Coordinates of C-alpha atoms and ligand atoms in Angstrom, one line a residue:
M213 CA -2.5 4.5 7.9
G214 CA -4.1 7.7 9.2
S215 CA -7.6 8.8 8.6
R216 CA -8.7 10.0 5.2
C217 CA -11.4 12.3 3.9
R218 CA -13.2 12.3 0.6
L219 CA -13.3 15.8 -0.9
T220 CA -13.4 17.4 -4.3
A221 CA -10.1 18.9 -5.4
A222 CA -11.6 22.4 -5.0
Q223 CA -12.8 21.6 -1.4
A224 CA -9.4 20.1 -0.6
T225 CA -7.7 23.3 -1.9
I226 CA -9.8 25.6 0.2
L227 CA -9.5 23.5 3.3
F228 CA -5.7 23.4 2.9
L229 CA -5.4 27.2 2.4
K230 CA -7.6 27.8 5.4
N231 CA -5.0 26.0 7.6
Q232 CA -1.8 27.8 6.4
H233 CA -0.3 30.2 8.8
V234 CA 3.0 32.2 8.9
E235 CA 5.1 33.2 11.8
R236 CA 7.8 35.9 11.9
D237 CA 9.4 37.3 15.1
G238 CA 7.0 35.3 17.2
T239 CA 3.9 36.7 15.6
K240 CA 1.6 34.1 14.0
T241 CA -1.1 35.0 11.5
P242 CA -3.3 33.1 9.0
F243 CA -1.6 33.5 5.6
F244 CA -4.8 33.9 3.6
A245 CA -7.5 36.4 4.5
G246 CA -9.9 34.7 2.1
C247 CA -10.5 34.4 -1.6
F248 CA -11.5 37.0 -4.2
G249 CA -13.3 35.5 -7.2
I250 CA -15.4 36.1 -10.3
F251 CA -17.4 33.0 -11.2
G252 CA -18.1 31.5 -14.6
H253 CA -18.6 27.9 -15.8
G254 CA -14.8 27.3 -15.2
N255 CA -15.0 27.7 -11.4
V256 CA -18.6 28.2 -10.2
A257 CA -19.3 24.5 -9.4
G258 CA -15.8 23.7 -8.3
I259 CA -14.0 26.4 -6.3
G260 CA -17.3 28.4 -6.0
Q261 CA -19.0 25.4 -4.3
A262 CA -16.0 24.8 -2.1
L263 CA -16.0 28.5 -0.9
Q264 CA -19.7 28.3 -0.2
Q265 CA -19.2 25.3 2.1
N266 CA -16.3 27.1 3.9
P267 CA -17.8 30.4 5.2
D268 CA -15.0 30.8 7.6
F269 CA -12.7 31.4 4.6
P270 CA -14.3 34.6 3.4
Y271 CA -15.3 35.1 -0.2
F272 CA -15.1 38.6 -1.8
L273 CA -16.7 39.6 -5.1
P274 CA -14.7 42.1 -7.1
R275 CA -15.7 43.8 -10.4
N276 CA -12.8 42.8 -12.6
E277 CA -10.2 39.9 -12.4
Q278 CA -7.2 42.1 -12.9
A279 CA -8.4 44.4 -10.2
M280 CA -8.8 41.6 -7.7
V281 CA -5.2 40.6 -8.1
H282 CA -4.1 44.2 -7.5
T283 CA -6.3 44.2 -4.4
A284 CA -4.5 41.1 -3.2
S285 CA -1.1 42.7 -4.0
G286 CA -2.0 45.9 -2.2
F287 CA -3.1 43.8 0.8
A288 CA 0.1 41.8 0.7
K289 CA 2.3 44.8 0.4
M290 CA 0.6 46.6 3.3
S291 CA 1.0 43.4 5.3
N292 CA 4.8 43.2 4.6
R293 CA 4.1 40.0 2.6
L294 CA 2.9 38.1 5.7
R295 CA -0.7 37.8 4.4
T296 CA -2.5 37.7 1.1
F297 CA -5.6 36.6 -0.7
A298 CA -6.3 33.8 -3.1
C299 CA -7.9 34.8 -6.4
T300 CA -10.1 32.5 -8.5
S301 CA -11.4 33.1 -12.0
S302 CA -13.3 31.2 -14.7
I303 CA -11.5 29.9 -17.8
G304 CA -10.5 32.0 -20.8
P305 CA -10.9 35.8 -20.5
G306 CA -11.5 35.7 -16.7
A307 CA -8.2 33.9 -16.4
T308 CA -6.2 36.0 -18.8
N309 CA -7.5 39.2 -17.2
M310 CA -5.4 38.1 -14.2
V311 CA -2.1 38.0 -16.2
T312 CA -1.4 41.7 -15.8
G313 CA -2.2 41.4 -12.1
A314 CA 0.2 38.5 -11.8
A315 CA 3.0 40.4 -13.5
T316 CA 2.4 43.3 -11.2
A317 CA 2.6 41.1 -8.1
T318 CA 5.7 39.2 -9.3
I319 CA 7.7 42.3 -10.3
N320 CA 7.0 43.8 -6.9
R321 CA 7.9 40.5 -5.2
L322 CA 4.4 40.3 -3.6
P323 CA 2.7 37.0 -2.8
V324 CA -0.6 36.3 -4.5
L325 CA -2.2 32.9 -5.2
L326 CA -4.1 32.6 -8.4
L327 CA -6.5 29.8 -9.1
P328 CA -7.6 30.3 -12.8
G329 CA -10.1 27.7 -14.1
D330 CA -8.8 25.7 -17.0
I331 CA -10.2 23.7 -19.9
F332 CA -11.3 20.1 -19.2
A333 CA -8.5 17.7 -18.3
R334 CA -10.6 14.9 -19.8
R335 CA -10.8 16.7 -23.1
N336 CA -13.7 14.8 -24.7
V337 CA -16.0 17.8 -24.8
A338 CA -13.4 20.2 -26.3
P339 CA -13.5 22.8 -27.5
V340 CA -15.4 24.2 -24.5
L341 CA -16.8 27.7 -24.4
Q342 CA -13.8 30.1 -24.2
Q343 CA -11.3 27.5 -25.1
L344 CA -8.5 28.7 -27.5
E345 CA -7.4 25.6 -29.4
F346 CA -3.9 24.9 -30.6
S347 CA -3.4 22.7 -33.6
Q348 CA 0.1 21.5 -32.6
T349 CA -0.8 20.2 -29.1
Q350 CA -3.7 19.6 -26.7
D351 CA -1.5 20.1 -23.7
I352 CA -1.7 23.9 -23.7
S353 CA -4.3 26.5 -22.9
V354 CA -4.3 30.3 -22.4
N355 CA -3.3 29.7 -18.8
D356 CA 0.2 28.9 -20.0
C357 CA 0.4 32.7 -20.4
F358 CA 0.9 32.8 -16.7
K359 CA 4.2 30.9 -16.8
P360 CA 6.6 33.9 -17.3
V361 CA 4.7 36.1 -14.8
S362 CA 4.5 33.5 -12.0
R363 CA 7.2 32.4 -9.6
Y364 CA 5.6 29.0 -9.4
W365 CA 3.2 27.6 -12.0
D366 CA 1.4 24.3 -12.0
R367 CA -1.6 22.6 -13.6
I368 CA -3.7 20.3 -11.4
S369 CA -4.7 17.5 -13.8
R370 CA -5.5 15.0 -11.0
P371 CA -6.8 15.8 -7.5
E372 CA -4.0 14.0 -5.8
Q373 CA -1.5 16.3 -7.4
L374 CA -2.6 18.8 -4.8
L375 CA -0.6 16.9 -2.2
T376 CA 2.6 18.1 -3.8
A377 CA 1.4 21.3 -5.6
L378 CA -0.1 23.1 -2.7
P379 CA 3.0 22.8 -0.3
A380 CA 5.2 23.8 -3.3
A381 CA 3.0 26.9 -3.8
M382 CA 3.2 27.8 -0.1
R383 CA 7.0 27.4 -0.1
V384 CA 7.3 30.0 -2.8
L385 CA 4.6 32.4 -1.5
T386 CA 6.3 32.5 1.9
S387 CA 9.9 32.7 0.7
P388 CA 11.2 36.3 1.1
A389 CA 13.6 35.7 -1.8
E390 CA 11.3 33.9 -4.3
T391 CA 7.8 35.3 -3.6
G392 CA 5.5 36.6 -6.3
A393 CA 2.5 35.3 -8.1
V394 CA 1.8 31.6 -7.8
T395 CA -0.6 30.1 -10.3
L396 CA -2.3 26.8 -9.9
S397 CA -4.2 26.3 -13.1
F398 CA -7.3 24.3 -12.3
P399 CA -9.2 22.4 -15.0
Q400 CA -12.9 22.7 -14.6
D401 CA -13.7 19.0 -14.3
V402 CA -10.8 18.3 -11.9
Q403 CA -12.1 21.0 -9.5
A404 CA -15.3 19.0 -9.0
E405 CA -13.7 15.6 -8.9
A406 CA -13.6 13.8 -5.5
A407 CA -10.6 11.9 -4.1
E408 CA -9.4 10.5 -0.8
F409 CA -7.0 12.9 1.0
P410 CA -5.0 12.1 4.1
S411 CA -6.6 14.2 7.0
E412 CA -3.2 15.4 8.2
F413 CA -2.9 17.4 4.9
F414 CA -5.5 19.7 6.5
T415 CA -4.0 20.2 9.9
Q416 CA -2.7 23.6 10.8
R417 CA 0.7 24.3 9.3
I418 CA 2.9 27.2 10.3
W419 CA 5.5 28.5 7.8
N420 CA 8.3 30.3 9.6
I421 CA 9.4 33.4 7.6
P422 CA 13.1 33.3 8.1
R423 CA 15.5 36.2 8.7
P424 CA 18.5 34.7 6.9
R425 CA 21.9 35.9 8.2
G426 CA 24.7 36.8 5.8
D427 CA 27.9 34.9 5.4
A428 CA 30.4 35.9 8.1
E429 CA 33.2 36.4 5.6
A430 CA 31.0 38.7 3.4
L431 CA 30.1 40.7 6.5
N432 CA 33.8 41.2 7.4
R433 CA 34.5 42.3 3.9
A434 CA 31.5 44.7 4.0
V435 CA 32.9 46.2 7.2
T436 CA 36.3 46.8 5.6
L437 CA 34.7 48.5 2.6
I438 CA 32.6 50.7 4.9
R439 CA 35.5 51.7 7.1
S440 CA 37.6 52.7 4.1
A441 CA 34.9 54.6 2.2
N442 CA 35.0 58.4 2.1
Q443 CA 31.7 59.1 0.5
P444 CA 29.3 56.2 1.2
L445 CA 25.6 56.3 0.4
I446 CA 22.9 53.9 1.4
I447 CA 20.1 53.2 -1.1
A448 CA 17.1 51.8 0.8
G449 CA 14.7 49.7 -1.2
G450 CA 11.5 47.9 -0.6
G451 CA 13.4 45.1 1.3
V452 CA 14.0 47.5 4.2
V453 CA 10.2 48.1 4.6
Y454 CA 9.2 44.4 4.1
S455 CA 11.9 43.4 6.7
E456 CA 10.6 46.0 9.1
A457 CA 14.2 47.3 9.3
S458 CA 13.4 51.0 9.6
L459 CA 14.5 51.4 13.2
A460 CA 17.7 49.4 12.5
L461 CA 18.4 51.6 9.5
A462 CA 17.7 54.8 11.4
R463 CA 20.2 53.7 14.1
F464 CA 22.9 52.6 11.7
A465 CA 22.6 55.8 9.7
Q466 CA 22.7 57.9 12.8
Q467 CA 25.7 56.0 14.3
T468 CA 27.8 56.2 11.1
G469 CA 26.5 59.4 9.6
I470 CA 26.0 57.6 6.2
P471 CA 23.3 59.3 4.2
V472 CA 20.2 57.4 3.1
A473 CA 18.5 57.7 -0.3
E474 CA 15.2 55.9 -0.9
T475 CA 13.8 54.1 -4.0
Q476 CA 10.0 54.2 -4.6
A477 CA 9.4 50.9 -2.7
G478 CA 11.9 52.0 0.0
K479 CA 10.4 55.4 0.6
G480 CA 9.4 55.7 4.2
S481 CA 12.3 53.6 5.3
L482 CA 13.3 56.7 7.3
P483 CA 11.0 59.5 8.4
F484 CA 11.6 62.5 6.1
D485 CA 13.1 64.6 8.9
H486 CA 15.8 62.1 9.9
P487 CA 19.2 63.9 9.7
Q488 CA 20.7 61.3 7.4
S489 CA 17.7 61.2 5.0
V490 CA 18.5 62.8 1.6
G491 CA 15.1 61.7 0.1
A492 CA 14.3 60.1 -3.2
M493 CA 16.9 58.4 -5.3
G494 CA 17.3 58.4 -9.1
V495 CA 15.2 59.7 -12.0
T496 CA 12.6 61.0 -9.6
G497 CA 15.1 61.9 -7.0
T498 CA 16.3 64.9 -5.0
P499 CA 19.4 66.9 -6.0
G500 CA 21.1 65.8 -2.7
A501 CA 20.6 62.1 -3.3
N502 CA 21.6 62.3 -7.0
I503 CA 24.8 64.4 -6.4
L504 CA 25.9 62.2 -3.5
A505 CA 25.2 59.1 -5.7
R506 CA 27.2 60.5 -8.6
E507 CA 30.3 61.1 -6.4
A508 CA 29.9 58.1 -4.0
D509 CA 32.8 55.7 -3.7
L510 CA 30.6 53.2 -1.9
I511 CA 26.9 52.4 -2.5
I512 CA 25.3 50.2 0.1
G513 CA 22.1 48.9 -1.6
I514 CA 19.7 47.4 0.9
G515 CA 16.7 45.5 -0.5
T516 CA 16.8 47.1 -3.9
R517 CA 16.6 45.6 -7.3
Y518 CA 18.3 48.6 -8.9
S519 CA 15.6 49.4 -11.5
D520 CA 16.5 52.0 -14.1
F521 CA 14.6 54.7 -12.1
T522 CA 17.0 54.1 -9.2
T523 CA 20.2 53.9 -11.3
A524 CA 19.2 56.7 -13.7
S525 CA 19.6 54.1 -16.4
K526 CA 23.1 53.3 -15.1
T527 CA 24.2 56.9 -15.1
A528 CA 23.7 57.6 -11.4
F529 CA 27.1 56.4 -10.2
Q530 CA 30.0 58.2 -11.9
N531 CA 32.9 57.8 -9.4
P532 CA 35.4 55.7 -11.4
S533 CA 36.1 53.5 -8.4
V534 CA 32.6 53.2 -7.0
Q535 CA 32.0 49.8 -5.3
F536 CA 28.7 48.2 -4.2
I537 CA 27.6 46.3 -1.1
N538 CA 24.3 44.6 -1.8
I539 CA 22.3 43.5 1.2
N540 CA 19.4 41.4 -0.1
V541 CA 17.5 38.2 0.8
A542 CA 17.6 37.4 -2.9
E543 CA 21.0 36.3 -4.3
F544 CA 19.7 37.4 -7.7
D545 CA 19.6 41.0 -6.6
A546 CA 22.6 40.8 -4.3
A547 CA 24.7 39.9 -7.3
K548 CA 23.9 43.0 -9.3
H549 CA 26.5 45.7 -10.2
G550 CA 29.3 43.3 -9.5
G551 CA 28.7 44.1 -5.8
L552 CA 29.8 42.4 -2.6
Q553 CA 26.9 40.0 -2.0
L554 CA 25.6 40.1 1.6
V555 CA 22.7 37.7 1.1
S556 CA 20.8 38.5 4.3
D557 CA 17.6 39.9 5.8
A558 CA 17.9 43.7 5.9
K559 CA 17.2 44.1 9.6
V560 CA 19.6 41.4 10.7
A561 CA 22.4 42.7 8.4
L562 CA 21.9 46.3 9.7
E563 CA 22.1 45.1 13.3
E564 CA 25.1 43.0 12.7
L565 CA 26.9 45.8 10.8
A566 CA 26.1 48.4 13.5
A567 CA 27.7 46.1 16.1
V568 CA 30.9 45.8 14.2
V569 CA 31.4 49.3 12.7
T570 CA 31.3 51.0 16.2
G571 CA 33.3 54.1 16.3
H572 CA 33.2 54.6 12.6
Q573 CA 31.8 57.9 11.3
V574 CA 31.8 59.8 8.0
S575 CA 33.8 63.0 8.0
S576 CA 32.3 66.2 9.4
D577 CA 32.6 67.9 6.0
Y578 CA 30.5 65.1 4.5
E579 CA 27.9 65.5 7.3
D580 CA 27.8 69.2 6.6
R581 CA 27.1 68.6 3.0
I582 CA 24.2 66.3 3.9
A583 CA 22.7 68.9 6.2
Q584 CA 23.0 71.5 3.5
F585 CA 21.3 69.4 0.9
R586 CA 18.5 68.7 3.3
T587 CA 17.9 72.3 4.1
Q588 CA 17.9 73.3 0.4
W589 CA 15.5 70.5 -0.5
E590 CA 13.0 71.4 2.2
K591 CA 13.0 75.0 0.8
E592 CA 12.3 73.6 -2.7
V593 CA 9.5 71.4 -1.4
E594 CA 7.9 74.4 0.3
R595 CA 8.2 76.4 -3.0
L596 CA 6.5 73.6 -4.9
F597 CA 3.8 73.1 -2.2
H598 CA 3.0 76.9 -2.5
L599 CA 3.4 77.7 -6.1
H600 CA 0.2 79.9 -6.3
N601 CA -0.3 78.6 -9.7
G602 CA -3.4 79.9 -11.6
P603 CA -6.0 79.7 -12.8
L604 CA -5.7 76.0 -12.2
V605 CA -3.7 74.6 -9.3
S606 CA -0.5 72.6 -9.9
Q607 CA -0.2 68.9 -9.0
S608 CA 2.6 69.8 -6.5
E609 CA 0.2 72.1 -4.6
V610 CA -2.4 69.3 -4.4
I611 CA 0.3 66.9 -3.1
G612 CA 1.2 69.5 -0.5
I613 CA -2.4 69.9 0.6
V614 CA -3.0 66.1 0.8
N615 CA 0.2 65.6 2.7
S616 CA -0.8 68.3 5.3
V617 CA -4.3 66.8 5.7
C618 CA -2.9 63.3 6.3
A619 CA -2.0 62.2 9.8
P620 CA 1.4 60.4 10.1
N621 CA -0.2 57.0 9.9
D622 CA -2.4 57.7 6.9
V623 CA -1.4 56.0 3.7
V624 CA -1.0 57.5 0.2
V625 CA -1.5 55.0 -2.7
C626 CA -0.4 55.5 -6.3
A627 CA 1.0 53.7 -9.3
A628 CA 1.3 55.4 -12.6
G629 CA 1.5 58.7 -14.5
S630 CA 3.2 61.8 -13.3
L631 CA 2.0 61.5 -9.7
P632 CA 4.6 58.8 -8.7
G633 CA 7.6 60.9 -9.6
D634 CA 6.1 64.0 -7.9
L635 CA 5.2 62.0 -4.8
H636 CA 8.6 60.3 -4.7
K637 CA 10.2 63.7 -4.6
L638 CA 7.8 65.7 -2.5
W639 CA 5.8 63.5 -0.1
R640 CA 6.9 63.8 3.5
T641 CA 6.8 60.3 5.0
R642 CA 6.5 59.9 8.8
D643 CA 5.7 56.2 9.0
P644 CA 7.3 53.3 7.1
K645 CA 3.8 52.1 5.9
S646 CA 2.4 55.5 4.9
Y647 CA 3.7 55.5 1.3
H648 CA 2.4 52.8 -1.0
L649 CA 3.6 53.1 -4.6
E650 CA 3.3 50.3 -7.1
Y651 CA 6.2 51.4 -9.2
G652 CA 7.6 48.0 -10.2
Y653 CA 5.1 47.5 -13.0
S654 CA 3.7 51.1 -12.7
C655 CA 0.4 49.6 -13.7
M656 CA -2.4 52.1 -14.6
G657 CA -5.5 50.9 -12.8
Y658 CA -3.7 49.6 -9.7
E659 CA -4.6 52.6 -7.6
I660 CA -8.2 52.1 -6.5
A661 CA -8.0 48.3 -6.6
G662 CA -4.7 48.3 -4.7
G663 CA -6.0 51.0 -2.3
L664 CA -8.9 48.6 -1.4
G665 CA -6.3 46.0 -0.5
V666 CA -4.4 48.5 1.7
K667 CA -7.6 49.4 3.5
M668 CA -8.5 45.8 4.1
A669 CA -5.0 45.2 5.6
A670 CA -5.1 48.3 7.7
P671 CA -8.7 49.2 8.5
D672 CA -7.7 51.7 11.2
R673 CA -5.7 53.9 8.8
E674 CA -7.1 56.5 6.4
V675 CA -6.1 55.6 2.9
F676 CA -5.7 58.4 0.3
V677 CA -5.6 57.1 -3.3
M678 CA -4.1 59.6 -5.7
V679 CA -5.0 58.7 -9.3
G680 CA -4.6 60.4 -12.7
D681 CA -7.6 60.8 -15.0
G682 CA -6.1 58.2 -17.4
S683 CA -5.7 55.6 -14.7
Y684 CA -9.2 56.3 -13.3
L685 CA -10.7 55.8 -16.8
M686 CA -8.9 52.5 -17.0
M687 CA -10.1 51.0 -13.8
A688 CA -12.4 52.8 -11.4
Q689 CA -15.0 50.1 -11.0
E690 CA -13.6 48.8 -7.7
I691 CA -15.2 51.9 -6.0
H692 CA -18.3 49.7 -6.2
T693 CA -16.5 46.9 -4.4
C694 CA -15.3 49.4 -1.7
L695 CA -19.0 50.2 -1.1
Q696 CA -19.9 46.6 -0.9
E697 CA -17.2 45.8 1.7
H698 CA -17.7 49.0 3.7
C699 CA -14.1 49.9 3.0
K700 CA -13.6 53.6 2.9
L701 CA -11.1 55.2 0.6
N702 CA -10.3 58.9 0.1
I703 CA -9.9 59.0 -3.7
I704 CA -8.4 62.1 -5.3
V705 CA -8.6 62.3 -9.1
L706 CA -6.2 64.7 -10.8
D707 CA -7.7 65.6 -14.1
N708 CA -5.3 67.0 -16.7
H709 CA -7.3 65.7 -19.7
G710 CA -5.0 62.8 -20.6
F711 CA -1.5 61.5 -20.1
G712 CA 0.4 64.4 -18.6
S713 CA 3.4 62.2 -17.9
I714 CA 3.7 60.6 -21.3
G715 CA 2.7 63.9 -22.9
G716 CA 5.7 65.5 -21.2
L717 CA 7.9 62.6 -22.3
S718 CA 6.7 63.0 -25.9
Q719 CA 7.5 66.7 -25.8
A720 CA 10.9 66.0 -24.4
C721 CA 11.4 63.5 -27.3
G722 CA 10.4 66.2 -29.9
S723 CA 7.0 64.7 -30.7
N724 CA 4.8 67.4 -29.2
G725 CA 2.5 65.3 -27.0
F726 CA 1.2 63.2 -30.0
G727 CA -1.6 60.8 -28.9
T728 CA -1.5 61.7 -25.2
H729 CA -4.6 63.9 -24.7
Y730 CA -8.3 63.2 -24.6
R731 CA -9.4 65.4 -27.5
Y732 CA -12.1 65.2 -30.1
R733 CA -11.0 64.0 -33.6
D734 CA -10.8 67.1 -35.7
G735 CA -9.5 67.2 -39.3
G736 CA -8.2 63.6 -39.0
Q737 CA -6.2 64.2 -35.8
L738 CA -7.0 64.2 -32.1
S739 CA -6.5 67.9 -32.0
G740 CA -10.0 69.3 -31.2
D741 CA -11.3 70.5 -27.8
F742 CA -11.0 68.3 -24.7
V743 CA -13.6 65.5 -24.5
P744 CA -15.2 66.3 -21.2
V745 CA -15.6 63.7 -18.5
D746 CA -17.7 64.1 -15.4
F747 CA -15.6 62.1 -12.9
A748 CA -17.8 63.2 -10.0
A749 CA -20.9 61.9 -11.6
N750 CA -19.2 58.7 -12.6
A751 CA -18.0 58.1 -9.0
S752 CA -21.4 59.1 -7.5
S753 CA -23.1 56.6 -9.8
M754 CA -21.2 53.8 -8.0
G755 CA -22.3 55.2 -4.6
A756 CA -19.2 57.3 -3.6
S757 CA -19.8 60.8 -2.3
A758 CA -18.0 62.9 -4.9
V759 CA -17.2 66.6 -5.2
R760 CA -15.2 68.8 -7.5
A761 CA -12.7 71.2 -5.9
R762 CA -10.8 74.0 -7.7
T763 CA -9.0 76.4 -5.4
V764 CA -6.4 75.6 -2.7
D765 CA -9.0 76.4 0.0
E766 CA -11.8 74.3 -1.7
I767 CA -9.4 71.4 -2.0
R768 CA -8.3 71.6 1.6
H769 CA -11.8 71.7 2.9
A770 CA -13.0 68.9 0.6
L771 CA -10.1 66.7 1.9
I772 CA -10.7 67.5 5.5
R773 CA -14.4 66.5 5.0
S774 CA -13.4 63.5 3.1
R775 CA -11.0 62.3 5.8
A776 CA -13.8 62.6 8.4
A777 CA -16.4 60.8 6.2
K778 CA -17.4 57.2 6.8
Q779 CA -17.9 56.2 3.2
T780 CA -15.7 56.3 0.1
T781 CA -15.3 59.8 -1.2
V782 CA -13.9 61.0 -4.5
T783 CA -12.5 64.5 -4.9
V784 CA -12.0 65.6 -8.5
I785 CA -9.4 68.3 -9.1
E786 CA -8.5 69.8 -12.4
V787 CA -4.8 70.5 -12.5
D788 CA -2.5 72.5 -14.7
E789 CA -0.6 70.0 -16.8
S790 CA 2.1 72.6 -17.7
A791 CA 3.1 73.4 -14.1
R792 CA 5.3 70.4 -13.8
V793 CA 7.7 69.4 -11.0
P794 CA 11.2 69.5 -12.7
G795 CA 13.8 66.7 -12.6
Y796 CA 16.9 67.1 -10.5
E797 CA 20.4 66.0 -11.5
S798 CA 19.3 62.8 -13.2
W799 CA 18.4 61.2 -16.5
W800 CA 16.3 58.4 -17.9
D801 CA 17.1 56.5 -21.0
V802 CA 14.2 56.7 -23.5
P803 CA 15.7 56.1 -26.9
V804 CA 14.9 58.9 -29.4
A805 CA 14.4 58.2 -33.1
E806 CA 17.8 58.0 -34.8
V807 CA 16.4 59.5 -38.1
S808 CA 13.4 61.8 -38.4
E809 CA 11.7 64.2 -40.7
T810 CA 11.3 66.6 -37.7
K811 CA 14.0 69.0 -36.6
A812 CA 12.9 68.9 -33.0
V813 CA 13.4 65.1 -32.9
R814 CA 16.8 65.4 -34.6
D815 CA 17.9 68.0 -32.0
V816 CA 16.7 65.8 -29.1
R817 CA 18.5 62.8 -30.6
H818 CA 21.7 64.8 -30.7
D819 CA 21.4 65.5 -26.9
Y820 CA 20.5 61.9 -26.3
E821 CA 23.6 60.6 -28.0
V822 CA 25.7 62.7 -25.6
K823 CA 23.8 61.6 -22.5
V824 CA 23.7 57.9 -23.3
K825 CA 27.5 57.8 -23.2
R826 CA 27.4 58.3 -19.5
E827 CA 25.8 54.8 -19.0
R828 CA 28.1 52.5 -17.2
H829 CA 28.7 48.8 -16.9
F830 CA 29.5 47.5 -13.4
I831 CA 31.2 44.2 -14.0
Ligands
LIG1910 C1 -1.6 49.7 -18.0 C2 -0.7 50.7 -18.5 N1 -0.8 51.2 -19.8 C3 0.1 52.1 -20.2 C4 1.0 52.7 -19.4 C5 2.0 53.8 -19.9 N2 1.6 55.0 -19.2 C6 2.4 55.4 -18.2 S1 1.7 56.8 -17.5 C7 0.5 56.9 -18.6 C8 -0.5 58.0 -18.5 C9 -1.2 58.1 -17.2 O1 -2.2 59.0 -17.3 P1 -2.9 59.6 -16.0 O2 -3.3 58.5 -15.1 O3 -3.9 60.6 -16.4 O4 -1.7 60.4 -15.3 P2 -0.8 61.6 -15.8 O5 0.2 61.1 -16.7 O6 -1.8 62.5 -16.5 O7 -0.3 62.2 -14.6 C10 0.6 55.8 -19.5 C11 -0.3 55.7 -20.7 C12 1.0 52.2 -18.0 N3 1.9 52.6 -17.2 N4 0.2 51.2 -17.6
LIG1911 MG1 -3.8 62.6 -16.6

């Protein structure tokens, strides 16, 4: 029998995590960069004590549990899922605060390890502070809420269970196909309980991140489909970026002439000026991408999960004989749309395909159309970047200024509101890691917390967080954590006095923006003047250097100063909500009331019933 060491369950956990590494393409890195945590009675004496005794596994103090999970997600996304953080919370509200963060991570397929404290395993002192009791069983706690939002969930009721739970957690976290939030629910008494662990459990372990190769027969069939297609279109999703397949994609697209449209997570797969790039795909897409998708006889989806924003709620592909090739590490996604499943790493699949479709090229007519769409689109972007809107600037002008102030490697971070759609259409990406959108969960509040994670993963890059006033009001407190960690963010708050995006949607659905603006209650309704918020004062109070900027020149100068600054800055810009970027050749299914007292709603419903008929099943 080998040597053994006596440790608490919490100490064993931290010691194990410290020794986990990953390796891909010959590069080895520690998987965990440390642990974020907010302590309470449910973890202070367990995980908290263990972290204190392992100073080489850094501890970070955030301001909110949801935010710390977003920070871990931002870090993991920026690291192409090769690194992440553990996150520990107390029991009860501290734990459930992490549920939204867990869902955000899982939907975006990002690894985060959650260690929520849990109620006593020994039970005799129940109900403990913050314990929600259930009359039908004692074998449940609020931490069971993590089950549907985690890719692996376990409860550590005895210390020795760690011997099987921790490796299982690592397998899922490092699996390109299965990764997401992993939750190990950790009863408060078990954390502090000691047991004998085999020393070899704590030796360095390397998890090789595979690049799985597709089935040879599936590859042959894919080649046949590609050779016989007249109007193929590639849809590049997040899998292209995570697999670091940008160069392989650029070569394949150049070699074959096949145009490439990008999802939110896939944006940046190609530089915006690549001759085959037709830009954003779907609801927030460009005319070129959406017209080509509508007519395409072959869609090659690479690393995409085909969300409704990509498929225009299943209306994007109207060619009656359209077929799909789905290149994806996850069989689950590869099987979508009745497609040919090439279950493979994106980079490997693109290299293999490039080697076997040699000599194949799309027609010159098709290439001319792509070039035309590209030229027309660049003109439209220029128009929107220089709208000369007044008296307030438009959001598109602000995006143009931020884009021009950014160096190619700088990163823009965003998540919810009207900004994601405008950025998806307009932002000119010049580096695969320069565009960071959390648009799987589109979680308001991700922006600043996630931006901190991006900066921690890439300290040499300037990070520009673009955030709406609504999102800022939901979760701005991590500015304080940025100051603590000397992590500099360039935060830009776009103030349109409420929910511009949902206000627009409400208008489009005939409901006139009901409940979407920050207005005083007046005559029973929220219809008074705007309730003012001094965002600059709010940000300064947490230590950021904050300014207000109004004109195009003021904004440009403020951002140039911000980029040069050493500490976190916040630039507050009031924007004209009515100067919206339009949609192009697409549609999104948001069901409109079937019966209503309002004529506007009835009219919109009529139009809705026509449009919804274009939704297709791909069986
Ligand atoms: C946590 C969360 N709650 C609600 C929503 C629904 N929602 C999407 S955008 C939005 C408004 C965002 O407002 P703001 O950040 O000011 O951006 P704007 O729409 O004004 O551009 C809301 C409420 C969401 N995405 N996330
Ligand atoms: Mg707003």
